[in-house]
mmCIF file of C-alpha atoms in Angstrom:
data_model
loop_
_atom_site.group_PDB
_atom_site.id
_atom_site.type_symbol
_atom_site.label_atom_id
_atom_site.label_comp_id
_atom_site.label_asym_id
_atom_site.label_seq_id
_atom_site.Cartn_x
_atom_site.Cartn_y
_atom_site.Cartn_z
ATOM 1 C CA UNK A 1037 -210.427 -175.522 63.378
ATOM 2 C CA UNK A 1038 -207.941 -172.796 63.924
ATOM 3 C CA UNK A 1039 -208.958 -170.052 66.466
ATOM 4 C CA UNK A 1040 -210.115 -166.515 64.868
ATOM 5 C CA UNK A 1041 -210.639 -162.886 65.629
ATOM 6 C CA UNK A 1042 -214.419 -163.643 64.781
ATOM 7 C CA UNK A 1043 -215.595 -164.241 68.132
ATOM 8 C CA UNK A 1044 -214.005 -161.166 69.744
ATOM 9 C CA UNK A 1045 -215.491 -159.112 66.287
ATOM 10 C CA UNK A 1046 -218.425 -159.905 67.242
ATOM 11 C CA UNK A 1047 -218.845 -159.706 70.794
ATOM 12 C CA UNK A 1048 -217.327 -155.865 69.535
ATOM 13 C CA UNK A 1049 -220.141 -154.991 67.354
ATOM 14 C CA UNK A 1050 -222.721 -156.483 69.980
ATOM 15 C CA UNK A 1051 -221.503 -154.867 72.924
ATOM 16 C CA UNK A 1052 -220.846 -151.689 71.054
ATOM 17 C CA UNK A 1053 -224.818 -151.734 70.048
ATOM 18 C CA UNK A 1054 -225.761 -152.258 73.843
ATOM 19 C CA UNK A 1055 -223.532 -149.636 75.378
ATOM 20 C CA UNK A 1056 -224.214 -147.026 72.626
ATOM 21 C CA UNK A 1057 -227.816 -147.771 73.263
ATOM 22 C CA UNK A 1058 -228.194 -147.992 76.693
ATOM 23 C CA UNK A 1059 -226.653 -144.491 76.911
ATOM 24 C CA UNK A 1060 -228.738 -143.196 74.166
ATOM 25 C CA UNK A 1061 -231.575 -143.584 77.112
ATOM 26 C CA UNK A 1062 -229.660 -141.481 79.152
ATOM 27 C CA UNK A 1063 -230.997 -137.053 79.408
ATOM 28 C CA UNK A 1064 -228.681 -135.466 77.221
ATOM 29 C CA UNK A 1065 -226.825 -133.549 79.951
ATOM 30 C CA UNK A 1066 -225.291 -137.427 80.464
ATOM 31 C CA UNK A 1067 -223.148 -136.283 77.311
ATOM 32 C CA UNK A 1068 -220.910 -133.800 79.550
ATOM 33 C CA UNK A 1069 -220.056 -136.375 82.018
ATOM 34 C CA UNK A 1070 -216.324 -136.618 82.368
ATOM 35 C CA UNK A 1071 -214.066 -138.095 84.987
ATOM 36 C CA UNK A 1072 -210.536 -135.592 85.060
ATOM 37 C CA UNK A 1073 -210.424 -134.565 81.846
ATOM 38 C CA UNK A 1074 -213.203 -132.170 80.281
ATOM 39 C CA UNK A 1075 -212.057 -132.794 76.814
ATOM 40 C CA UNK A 1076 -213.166 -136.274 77.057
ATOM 41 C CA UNK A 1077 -216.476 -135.713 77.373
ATOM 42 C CA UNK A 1078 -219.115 -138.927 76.939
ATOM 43 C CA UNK A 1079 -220.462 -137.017 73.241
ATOM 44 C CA UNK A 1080 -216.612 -137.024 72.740
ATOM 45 C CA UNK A 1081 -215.269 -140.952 73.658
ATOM 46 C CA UNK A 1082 -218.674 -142.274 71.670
ATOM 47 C CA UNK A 1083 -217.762 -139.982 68.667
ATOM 48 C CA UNK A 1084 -214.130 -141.538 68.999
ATOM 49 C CA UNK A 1085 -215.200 -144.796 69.086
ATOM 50 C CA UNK A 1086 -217.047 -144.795 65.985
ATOM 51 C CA UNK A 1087 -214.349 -142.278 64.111
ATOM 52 C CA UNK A 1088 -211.652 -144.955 64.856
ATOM 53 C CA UNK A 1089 -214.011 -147.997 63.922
ATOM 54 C CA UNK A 1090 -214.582 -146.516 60.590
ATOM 55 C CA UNK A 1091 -210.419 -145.308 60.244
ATOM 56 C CA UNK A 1092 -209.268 -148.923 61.207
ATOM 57 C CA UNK A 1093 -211.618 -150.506 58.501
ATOM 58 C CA UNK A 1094 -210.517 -147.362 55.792
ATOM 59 C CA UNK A 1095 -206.965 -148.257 56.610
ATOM 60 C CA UNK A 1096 -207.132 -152.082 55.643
ATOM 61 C CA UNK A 1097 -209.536 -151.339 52.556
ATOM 62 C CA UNK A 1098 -208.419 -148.382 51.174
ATOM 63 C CA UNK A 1099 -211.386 -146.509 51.422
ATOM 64 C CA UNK A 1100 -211.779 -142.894 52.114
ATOM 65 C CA UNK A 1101 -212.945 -142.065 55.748
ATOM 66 C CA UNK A 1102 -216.811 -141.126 56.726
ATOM 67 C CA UNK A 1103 -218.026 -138.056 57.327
ATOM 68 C CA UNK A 1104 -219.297 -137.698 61.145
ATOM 69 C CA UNK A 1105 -221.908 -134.442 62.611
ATOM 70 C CA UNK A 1106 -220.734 -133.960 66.695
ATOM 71 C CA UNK A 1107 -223.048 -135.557 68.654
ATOM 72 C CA UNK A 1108 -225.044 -132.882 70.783
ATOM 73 C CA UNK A 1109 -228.124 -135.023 72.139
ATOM 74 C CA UNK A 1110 -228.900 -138.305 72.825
ATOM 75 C CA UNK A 1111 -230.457 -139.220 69.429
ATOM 76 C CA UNK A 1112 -227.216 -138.200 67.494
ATOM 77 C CA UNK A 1113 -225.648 -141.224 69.231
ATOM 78 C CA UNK A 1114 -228.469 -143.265 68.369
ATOM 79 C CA UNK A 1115 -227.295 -142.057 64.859
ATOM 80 C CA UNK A 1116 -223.840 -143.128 65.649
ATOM 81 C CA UNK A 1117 -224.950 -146.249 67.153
ATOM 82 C CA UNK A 1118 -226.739 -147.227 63.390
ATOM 83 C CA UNK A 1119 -223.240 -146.380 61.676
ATOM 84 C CA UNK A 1120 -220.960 -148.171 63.885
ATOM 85 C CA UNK A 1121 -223.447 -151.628 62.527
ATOM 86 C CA UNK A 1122 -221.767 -150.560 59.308
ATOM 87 C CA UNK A 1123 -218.087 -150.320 60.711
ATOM 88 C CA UNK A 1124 -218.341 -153.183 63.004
ATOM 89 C CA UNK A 1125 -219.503 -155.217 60.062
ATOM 90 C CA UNK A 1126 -216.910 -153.974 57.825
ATOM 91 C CA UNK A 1127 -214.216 -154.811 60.154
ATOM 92 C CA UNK A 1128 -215.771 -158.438 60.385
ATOM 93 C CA UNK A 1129 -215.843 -159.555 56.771
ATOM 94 C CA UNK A 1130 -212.091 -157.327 56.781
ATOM 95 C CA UNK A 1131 -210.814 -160.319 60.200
ATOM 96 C CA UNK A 1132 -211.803 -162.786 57.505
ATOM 97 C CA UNK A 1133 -209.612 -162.535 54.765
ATOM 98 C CA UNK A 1134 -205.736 -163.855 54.910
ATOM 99 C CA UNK A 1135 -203.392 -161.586 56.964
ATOM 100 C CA UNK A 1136 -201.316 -159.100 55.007
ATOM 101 C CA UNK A 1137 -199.333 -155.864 55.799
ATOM 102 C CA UNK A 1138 -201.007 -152.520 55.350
ATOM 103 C CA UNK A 1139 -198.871 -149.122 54.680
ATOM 104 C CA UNK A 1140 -200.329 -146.508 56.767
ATOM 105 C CA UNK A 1141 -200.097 -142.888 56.098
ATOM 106 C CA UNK A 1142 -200.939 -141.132 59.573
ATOM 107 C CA UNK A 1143 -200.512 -137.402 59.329
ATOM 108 C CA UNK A 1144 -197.655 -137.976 57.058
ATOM 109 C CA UNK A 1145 -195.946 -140.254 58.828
ATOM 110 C CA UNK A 1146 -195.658 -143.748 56.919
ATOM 111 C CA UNK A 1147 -196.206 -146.880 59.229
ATOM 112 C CA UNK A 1148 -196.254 -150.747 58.677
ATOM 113 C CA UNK A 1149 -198.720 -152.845 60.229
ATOM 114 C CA UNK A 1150 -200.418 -156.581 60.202
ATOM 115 C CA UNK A 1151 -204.259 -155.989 59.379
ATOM 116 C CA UNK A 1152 -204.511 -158.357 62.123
ATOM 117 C CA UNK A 1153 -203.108 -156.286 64.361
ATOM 118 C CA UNK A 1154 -205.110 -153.162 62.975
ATOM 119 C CA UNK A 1155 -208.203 -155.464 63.909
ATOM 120 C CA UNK A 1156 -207.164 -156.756 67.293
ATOM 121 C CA UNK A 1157 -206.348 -153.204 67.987
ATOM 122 C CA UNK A 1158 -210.070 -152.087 67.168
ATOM 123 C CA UNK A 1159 -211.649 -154.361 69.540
ATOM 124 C CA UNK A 1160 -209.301 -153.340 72.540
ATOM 125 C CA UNK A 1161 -210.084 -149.768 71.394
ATOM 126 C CA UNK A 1162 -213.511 -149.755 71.727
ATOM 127 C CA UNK A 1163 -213.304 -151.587 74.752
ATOM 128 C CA UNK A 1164 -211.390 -149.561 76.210
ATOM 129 C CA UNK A 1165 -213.055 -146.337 75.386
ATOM 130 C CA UNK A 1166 -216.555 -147.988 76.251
ATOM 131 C CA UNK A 1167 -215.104 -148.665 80.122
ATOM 132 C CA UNK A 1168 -214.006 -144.806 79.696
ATOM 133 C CA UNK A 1169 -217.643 -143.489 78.621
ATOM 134 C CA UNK A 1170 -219.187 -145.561 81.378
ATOM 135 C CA UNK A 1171 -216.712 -144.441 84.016
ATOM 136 C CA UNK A 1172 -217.609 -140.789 83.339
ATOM 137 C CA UNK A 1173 -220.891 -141.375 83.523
ATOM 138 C CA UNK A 1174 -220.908 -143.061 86.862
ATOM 139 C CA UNK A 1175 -218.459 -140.388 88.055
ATOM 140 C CA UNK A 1176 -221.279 -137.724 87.742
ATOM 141 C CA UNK A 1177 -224.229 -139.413 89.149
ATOM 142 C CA UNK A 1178 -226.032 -140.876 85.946
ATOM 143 C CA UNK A 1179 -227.220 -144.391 85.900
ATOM 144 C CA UNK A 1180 -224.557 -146.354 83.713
ATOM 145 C CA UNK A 1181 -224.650 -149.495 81.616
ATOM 146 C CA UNK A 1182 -223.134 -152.288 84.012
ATOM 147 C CA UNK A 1183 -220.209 -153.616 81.568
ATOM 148 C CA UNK A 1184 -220.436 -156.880 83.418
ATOM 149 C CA UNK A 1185 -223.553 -157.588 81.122
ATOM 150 C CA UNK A 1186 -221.842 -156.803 78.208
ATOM 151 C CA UNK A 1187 -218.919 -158.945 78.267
ATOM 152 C CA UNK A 1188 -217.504 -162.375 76.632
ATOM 153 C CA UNK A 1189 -219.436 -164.957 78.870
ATOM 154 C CA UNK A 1190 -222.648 -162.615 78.024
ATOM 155 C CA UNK A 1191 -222.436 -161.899 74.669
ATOM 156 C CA UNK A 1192 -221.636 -165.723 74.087
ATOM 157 C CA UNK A 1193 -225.095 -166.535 76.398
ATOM 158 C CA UNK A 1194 -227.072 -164.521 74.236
ATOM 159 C CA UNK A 1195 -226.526 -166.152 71.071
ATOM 160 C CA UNK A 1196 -227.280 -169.310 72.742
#
């Protein structure tokens, strides 16, 4: 059997769940926290995650982009939580269909790329920017999800 993107798509969409979650718990003043840069605010790197979840799937299927409120308290990313199980799944069923090459129109500009890459690039993306909204949290005091439970080896243990 060959290898697949399916594993890594869905330790995404699980460790996306936790993380959003877990925060969610969090007062809403936790929505603030930043590390350098007050422009990348928690509200804002959750709100990016899911934007980008939903533009990477819109990309490979054509479809036109969702419609996203700014999170403000903690159960507006409980809201975002529920639509990034639409996303994540969306990007699933998208790793399993045969590889093409997708035209991409980004602010004009006309790109070229393997869906597979579109996909791999959505789960480093959200990994990424997960480790960012966790940082800023810890930065400012506030008790943070511990991203070692949320990794490979953990997902992998808890479908066992």
């Amino acid at each position: 059997m060959a290898i697949t993107l399916e594993p890594l798509m869905l330790h995404m969409a699980w460790a996306n769940q936790e993380i959003f979650n877990e925060i969610a718990k969090l007062p809403d003043a936790a929505l603030e926290a930043y590390v350098t840069n007050e422009e990348w605010q928690v509200c804002v790197i959750l709100l990016h995650i899911a934007k980008a979840a939903d533009s990477y799937g819109c990309r490979i299927n054509g479809a036109k982009f969702s419609e996203f409120d700014f999170p403000e308290k903690m159960s507006d990313i409980k809201k975002l939580a529920e639509m990034m199980k639409k996303f994540d799944a969306e990007l699933l069923n998208l790793s399993k269909q045969p590889d093409r090459v997708i035209e991409v129109n980004r602010e004009g500009k006309i790109t070229h790329w393997k869906a597979s890459t579109i996909l791999s690039q959505a789960i480093h993306h959200a990994t990424e920017h997960r480790a960012q909204a966790v940082a800023a949290l810890e930065f400012r005091g506030f008790k943070a999800p511990n991203l070692d439970d949320y990794d490979l080896w953990s997902y992998e243990y808890s479908t066992k």
